[in-house]
Amino acid sequence: MARRVLQRSRPSTGGKRLRPLLVYLCAPEAGRTGDGVLLAGAAVELIHSATLVHDDVLDRAQLRRGRPTVWARDGELVATATGDYLFARAFTILAETGDMAAVSELAECTLGLARGEAMQVEQARQPGTTLEAYLERCGLKTGLLFATAAALGGRLGGLGEEALSHLRAYGHALGLAFQIADDVLDCAGSIESTGKPLGTDLLDGTTTYPLLVAASLDPVVARAVELGPERDHVLEVLARVADTGAIARSRVLAHAYARQANEALDELEDDLDTQPLRAVALGVVDREV
Ligand code: FPP
Ligand code: MG
């Protein structure tokens, strides 16, 4: 089931719903029956949607999931207010669980998301951004919501603190694998499958791992990351990125994080059926969506 969700093709516009899937799969079967897991799944998906609506304002993005973004269709004020609404709604829904620790974990997580996004702005157009700085940013902007989704599933499904810390480790590594794969898709995917134009990171100056590796090996790419390529030259620069081997190296790193995620699951064999979560880790790195 997990793999099928990840392979679902466009033009579905609801997204992969990967984070609520994690909430569900990280709750032991016996703990999935109450409303808690359902409410937590809805809350994390709403936070994810809020961040995308706000991210599209910051990126001035025209397309998301193959459709005009709220920003492109309705402007900045409506998009900001829409993201705010989704963000607030997530918390009212999670509060219905009555689980203060769960609400607190999601609140901490959203602080981290905002810090990660701020770091991305700081690191923009800086081809010398280190791998450590990139990973710290991705851990905050992506890994943390995956870790939180996993922990909320476990918590509301009745698992104890030790299991929750392994679930967070799984989610964090999975989030890094996901983000690196996402950054590869921006350089080497297709708009038909991702629903987003190719080369957006290059145009925006977002310093992703494939662009950083390529910039360290090819001065033309480094200049394009720093100054922004001419719109007509984006595909040419992306071809140079691939020629450096940066795409292949990024895939290797994404797979290493997927393996790290699955190693964290080794500690959870007595608590959960880990097989579907292992399939998710493989699915996030081998996806076209
Ligand atoms: C998408 O990643 C964006 C994020 C993972 C995080 C965005 C976070 C914020 C806007 C700040 C926090 C906001 C709230 C509501 C707490 P990406 O830009 O790498 O992917 P993309 O190519 O799909 O845009
Ligand atoms: Mg973006």
Coordinates of C-alpha atoms and ligand atoms in Angstrom, one line a residue:
M1 CA 0.0 0.0 0.0
A2 CA 2.8 2.4 1.0
R3 CA 4.6 1.9 -2.4
R4 CA 1.3 2.4 -4.3
V5 CA 0.7 5.7 -2.6
L6 CA 4.1 6.9 -3.6
Q7 CA 3.8 5.8 -7.2
R8 CA 0.4 7.4 -7.7
S9 CA 0.7 9.5 -10.9
R10 CA -0.3 13.0 -11.8
P11 CA -2.6 14.8 -12.4
S12 CA -3.8 13.9 -8.9
T13 CA -3.7 17.2 -7.0
G14 CA -4.1 16.1 -3.4
G15 CA -0.4 15.2 -3.1
K16 CA 1.0 11.9 -1.9
R17 CA -0.3 12.3 1.7
L18 CA 2.9 10.8 2.8
R19 CA 3.0 12.4 6.3
P20 CA -0.5 11.1 7.4
L21 CA 0.6 7.7 6.0
L22 CA 3.5 7.8 8.4
V23 CA 1.3 8.8 11.3
Y24 CA -0.9 5.8 10.6
L25 CA 2.0 3.3 10.0
C26 CA 3.9 4.4 13.1
A27 CA 0.9 3.6 15.4
P28 CA 0.8 -0.1 16.4
E29 CA -2.3 -1.8 14.9
A30 CA -4.1 -2.0 18.2
G31 CA -3.6 1.8 18.7
R32 CA -5.1 2.8 15.3
T33 CA -8.7 2.4 16.2
G34 CA -9.4 5.6 18.2
D35 CA -9.7 9.1 16.7
G36 CA -6.2 10.2 17.9
V37 CA -4.2 8.8 15.0
L38 CA -6.8 10.2 12.5
L39 CA -6.7 13.7 14.0
A40 CA -2.9 13.7 14.1
G41 CA -2.7 12.6 10.4
A42 CA -5.0 15.4 9.5
A43 CA -3.0 17.9 11.5
V44 CA 0.4 17.1 10.0
E45 CA -1.1 17.2 6.5
L46 CA -2.6 20.6 7.2
I47 CA 0.8 21.9 8.5
H48 CA 2.4 20.5 5.3
S49 CA -0.2 22.2 3.1
A50 CA 0.3 25.5 5.1
T51 CA 4.0 25.4 4.5
L52 CA 3.6 24.7 0.8
V53 CA 1.2 27.6 0.4
H54 CA 3.6 29.9 2.2
D55 CA 6.6 28.5 0.4
D56 CA 5.0 29.3 -2.9
V57 CA 4.6 32.9 -1.8
L58 CA 8.3 33.1 -0.9
D59 CA 9.3 31.4 -4.1
R60 CA 6.9 33.3 -6.4
A61 CA 6.0 29.8 -7.7
Q62 CA 3.5 29.6 -10.5
L63 CA 2.7 25.8 -10.3
R64 CA 2.2 23.3 -7.6
R65 CA 1.0 19.7 -8.3
G66 CA 0.4 20.8 -11.9
R67 CA -2.0 23.6 -10.9
P68 CA -1.6 27.3 -10.4
T69 CA -0.5 28.1 -6.8
V70 CA -2.7 30.1 -4.5
W71 CA -0.2 32.9 -4.8
A72 CA -0.3 32.9 -8.7
R73 CA -4.1 32.6 -8.8
D74 CA -5.2 34.8 -5.9
G75 CA -2.2 36.9 -4.9
E76 CA 0.0 37.3 -1.9
L77 CA -2.6 38.4 0.7
V78 CA -5.0 35.5 0.0
A79 CA -2.1 33.0 -0.1
T80 CA -0.7 34.2 3.2
A81 CA -4.1 34.2 4.9
T82 CA -4.8 30.7 3.4
G83 CA -1.6 29.3 4.8
D84 CA -2.3 30.9 8.2
Y85 CA -5.8 29.4 8.2
L86 CA -4.5 25.9 7.4
F87 CA -1.8 26.3 10.1
A88 CA -4.2 27.3 12.8
R89 CA -6.7 24.6 11.8
A90 CA -4.0 22.0 12.2
F91 CA -3.6 22.9 15.9
T92 CA -7.4 23.0 16.6
I93 CA -7.7 19.5 15.2
L94 CA -4.7 18.1 17.1
A95 CA -6.0 19.8 20.3
E96 CA -9.1 17.6 20.0
T97 CA -6.9 14.7 21.0
G98 CA -6.5 16.3 24.4
D99 CA -2.9 15.2 24.2
M100 CA -0.8 18.2 25.3
A101 CA 2.5 16.5 24.6
A102 CA 1.4 15.9 21.0
V103 CA 0.3 19.6 20.6
S104 CA 3.6 20.7 22.1
E105 CA 5.6 18.5 19.7
L106 CA 3.8 19.9 16.7
A107 CA 4.4 23.4 17.9
E108 CA 8.1 22.8 18.4
C109 CA 8.2 21.3 14.9
T110 CA 6.6 24.4 13.3
L111 CA 9.3 26.6 14.9
G112 CA 11.9 24.4 13.3
L113 CA 10.2 24.5 9.9
A114 CA 10.3 28.3 10.0
R115 CA 14.0 28.3 11.0
G116 CA 14.8 25.9 8.2
E117 CA 13.0 28.1 5.7
A118 CA 15.0 31.2 7.1
M119 CA 18.2 29.2 6.7
Q120 CA 17.3 28.5 3.1
V121 CA 17.0 32.3 2.4
E122 CA 20.4 32.8 4.1
Q123 CA 22.0 30.1 2.0
A124 CA 20.5 31.2 -1.3
R125 CA 22.9 31.9 -4.1
Q126 CA 25.8 30.7 -2.0
P127 CA 27.6 28.0 -4.0
G128 CA 30.0 27.5 -1.1
T129 CA 27.3 26.3 1.2
T130 CA 28.6 23.2 3.0
L131 CA 27.0 19.8 3.1
E132 CA 26.6 20.2 6.8
A133 CA 24.7 23.5 6.4
Y134 CA 22.5 22.0 3.7
L135 CA 21.7 19.0 5.9
E136 CA 20.9 21.1 8.9
R137 CA 18.5 23.2 6.8
C138 CA 16.8 20.1 5.3
G139 CA 16.6 18.5 8.7
L140 CA 14.6 21.4 9.9
K141 CA 12.5 22.2 6.8
T142 CA 11.7 18.6 5.9
G143 CA 13.1 16.1 8.4
L144 CA 11.4 17.5 11.4
L145 CA 7.9 17.2 10.0
F146 CA 8.5 13.6 9.0
A147 CA 10.0 12.9 12.5
T148 CA 7.0 14.6 14.1
A149 CA 4.5 12.7 12.0
A150 CA 6.2 9.4 13.0
A151 CA 6.3 10.4 16.7
L152 CA 2.7 11.5 16.8
G153 CA 1.6 8.2 15.3
G154 CA 3.6 6.3 17.8
R155 CA 2.4 8.5 20.8
L156 CA -1.3 8.5 19.9
G157 CA -1.0 4.8 19.1
G158 CA 0.3 4.2 22.7
L159 CA 4.0 3.7 22.3
G160 CA 6.5 4.7 25.0
E161 CA 9.2 7.4 24.9
E162 CA 12.1 5.1 23.9
A163 CA 10.1 3.9 20.8
L164 CA 9.2 7.5 20.0
S165 CA 12.9 8.5 19.9
H166 CA 13.6 5.7 17.4
L167 CA 10.6 6.8 15.3
R168 CA 11.9 10.4 15.3
A169 CA 15.3 9.1 14.1
Y170 CA 13.5 7.1 11.3
G171 CA 11.5 10.2 10.3
H172 CA 14.5 12.5 10.3
A173 CA 16.6 10.3 8.1
L174 CA 13.6 9.6 5.9
G175 CA 13.0 13.3 5.5
L176 CA 16.6 13.9 4.4
A177 CA 16.3 11.1 1.9
F178 CA 13.0 12.6 0.6
Q179 CA 14.4 16.1 0.4
I180 CA 17.6 15.0 -1.5
A181 CA 15.3 13.0 -3.9
D182 CA 13.1 16.1 -4.3
D183 CA 16.2 18.2 -5.1
V184 CA 17.3 15.7 -7.7
L185 CA 13.8 15.8 -9.3
D186 CA 14.1 19.6 -9.6
C187 CA 17.3 19.0 -11.7
A188 CA 16.4 15.8 -13.5
G189 CA 12.6 15.1 -13.2
S190 CA 9.8 16.1 -15.5
I191 CA 7.0 18.6 -15.1
E192 CA 4.5 15.9 -16.1
S193 CA 5.3 13.8 -13.1
T194 CA 6.2 16.3 -10.5
G195 CA 3.7 19.0 -11.5
K196 CA 6.5 21.6 -10.9
P197 CA 8.8 23.2 -13.6
L198 CA 12.3 21.8 -13.9
G199 CA 15.2 24.0 -12.7
T200 CA 13.2 26.1 -10.2
D201 CA 15.9 25.7 -7.6
L202 CA 18.5 26.9 -10.0
L203 CA 16.4 29.9 -11.0
D204 CA 15.5 30.8 -7.4
G205 CA 19.1 30.3 -6.2
T206 CA 18.2 27.5 -3.8
T207 CA 21.4 25.7 -3.0
T208 CA 20.4 22.1 -3.2
Y209 CA 22.8 19.1 -2.9
P210 CA 23.0 18.3 -6.6
L211 CA 23.6 22.0 -7.4
L212 CA 26.3 22.3 -4.7
V213 CA 28.2 19.2 -5.9
A214 CA 28.0 20.4 -9.5
A215 CA 29.0 23.9 -8.5
S216 CA 32.1 22.6 -6.8
L217 CA 33.2 20.8 -10.0
D218 CA 32.1 23.2 -12.8
P219 CA 32.6 26.9 -12.6
V220 CA 29.8 27.6 -15.1
V221 CA 27.3 25.9 -12.7
A222 CA 28.8 27.8 -9.8
R223 CA 28.3 31.1 -11.6
A224 CA 24.7 30.1 -12.5
V225 CA 23.9 29.3 -8.9
E226 CA 25.4 32.6 -7.7
L227 CA 24.0 34.9 -10.3
G228 CA 21.0 33.1 -11.6
P229 CA 21.0 31.6 -15.1
E230 CA 19.3 33.2 -18.1
R231 CA 15.9 31.6 -18.3
D232 CA 16.8 30.2 -21.8
H233 CA 20.0 28.6 -20.4
V234 CA 18.4 26.6 -17.5
L235 CA 18.3 23.3 -19.4
E236 CA 21.9 23.8 -20.6
V237 CA 23.1 24.4 -17.0
L238 CA 21.1 21.3 -15.8
A239 CA 22.8 19.2 -18.5
R240 CA 26.2 20.4 -17.1
V241 CA 25.0 19.5 -13.6
A242 CA 24.3 15.9 -14.7
D243 CA 27.6 15.8 -16.6
T244 CA 29.5 16.4 -13.3
G245 CA 28.0 13.2 -11.8
A246 CA 26.1 15.3 -9.2
I247 CA 22.8 13.6 -9.9
A248 CA 24.2 10.2 -9.4
R249 CA 26.1 11.3 -6.2
S250 CA 22.9 12.8 -4.8
R251 CA 21.0 9.6 -5.5
V252 CA 23.7 7.7 -3.6
L253 CA 23.3 10.1 -0.6
A254 CA 19.5 9.8 -0.7
H255 CA 19.8 6.0 -0.6
A256 CA 22.2 6.2 2.3
Y257 CA 19.7 8.2 4.3
A258 CA 16.9 5.7 3.4
R259 CA 19.1 2.9 4.7
Q260 CA 19.8 5.0 7.9
A261 CA 16.0 5.4 8.3
N262 CA 15.5 1.6 8.1
E263 CA 18.3 1.0 10.6
A264 CA 16.3 3.0 13.1
L265 CA 13.4 0.6 12.6
D266 CA 15.5 -2.3 13.6
E267 CA 15.0 -1.1 17.2
L268 CA 11.2 -1.1 16.8
E269 CA 10.6 -4.7 15.7
D270 CA 8.9 -5.6 19.0
D271 CA 6.6 -2.5 18.9
L272 CA 5.4 -2.3 15.3
D273 CA 5.1 -4.0 11.9
T274 CA 8.0 -2.2 10.3
Q275 CA 7.7 -3.7 6.8
P276 CA 5.4 -0.9 5.4
L277 CA 7.7 1.8 6.8
R278 CA 10.7 0.1 5.1
A279 CA 8.8 0.2 1.9
V280 CA 8.1 3.9 2.4
A281 CA 11.9 4.5 2.8
L282 CA 12.6 2.7 -0.5
G283 CA 9.6 4.5 -2.2
V284 CA 10.7 8.1 -1.3
V285 CA 14.1 7.7 -3.0
D286 CA 12.8 5.8 -6.1
R287 CA 10.0 8.1 -7.0
E288 CA 9.2 10.4 -10.0
V289 CA 6.5 12.4 -8.1
Ligands
FPP1 C1 8.9 22.9 0.4 O1 10.2 22.5 0.1 C2 8.9 23.8 1.7 C3 9.1 23.3 3.0 C4 9.5 21.9 3.2 C5 9.1 24.1 4.2 C6 8.5 25.5 4.0 C7 8.4 26.2 5.3 C8 7.9 27.5 5.5 C9 7.4 28.3 4.3 C10 8.0 28.2 6.8 C11 7.1 27.7 7.8 C12 5.7 27.9 7.6 C13 4.7 27.5 8.4 C14 3.3 27.6 8.0 C15 5.0 26.9 9.7 P1 11.0 22.9 -1.2 O2 10.9 24.4 -1.4 O3 12.3 22.3 -1.2 O4 10.1 22.2 -2.3 P2 9.3 22.7 -3.6 O5 10.3 22.5 -4.7 O6 8.1 21.7 -3.7 O7 8.9 24.1 -3.3
MG2 MG 10.0 25.7 -2.7

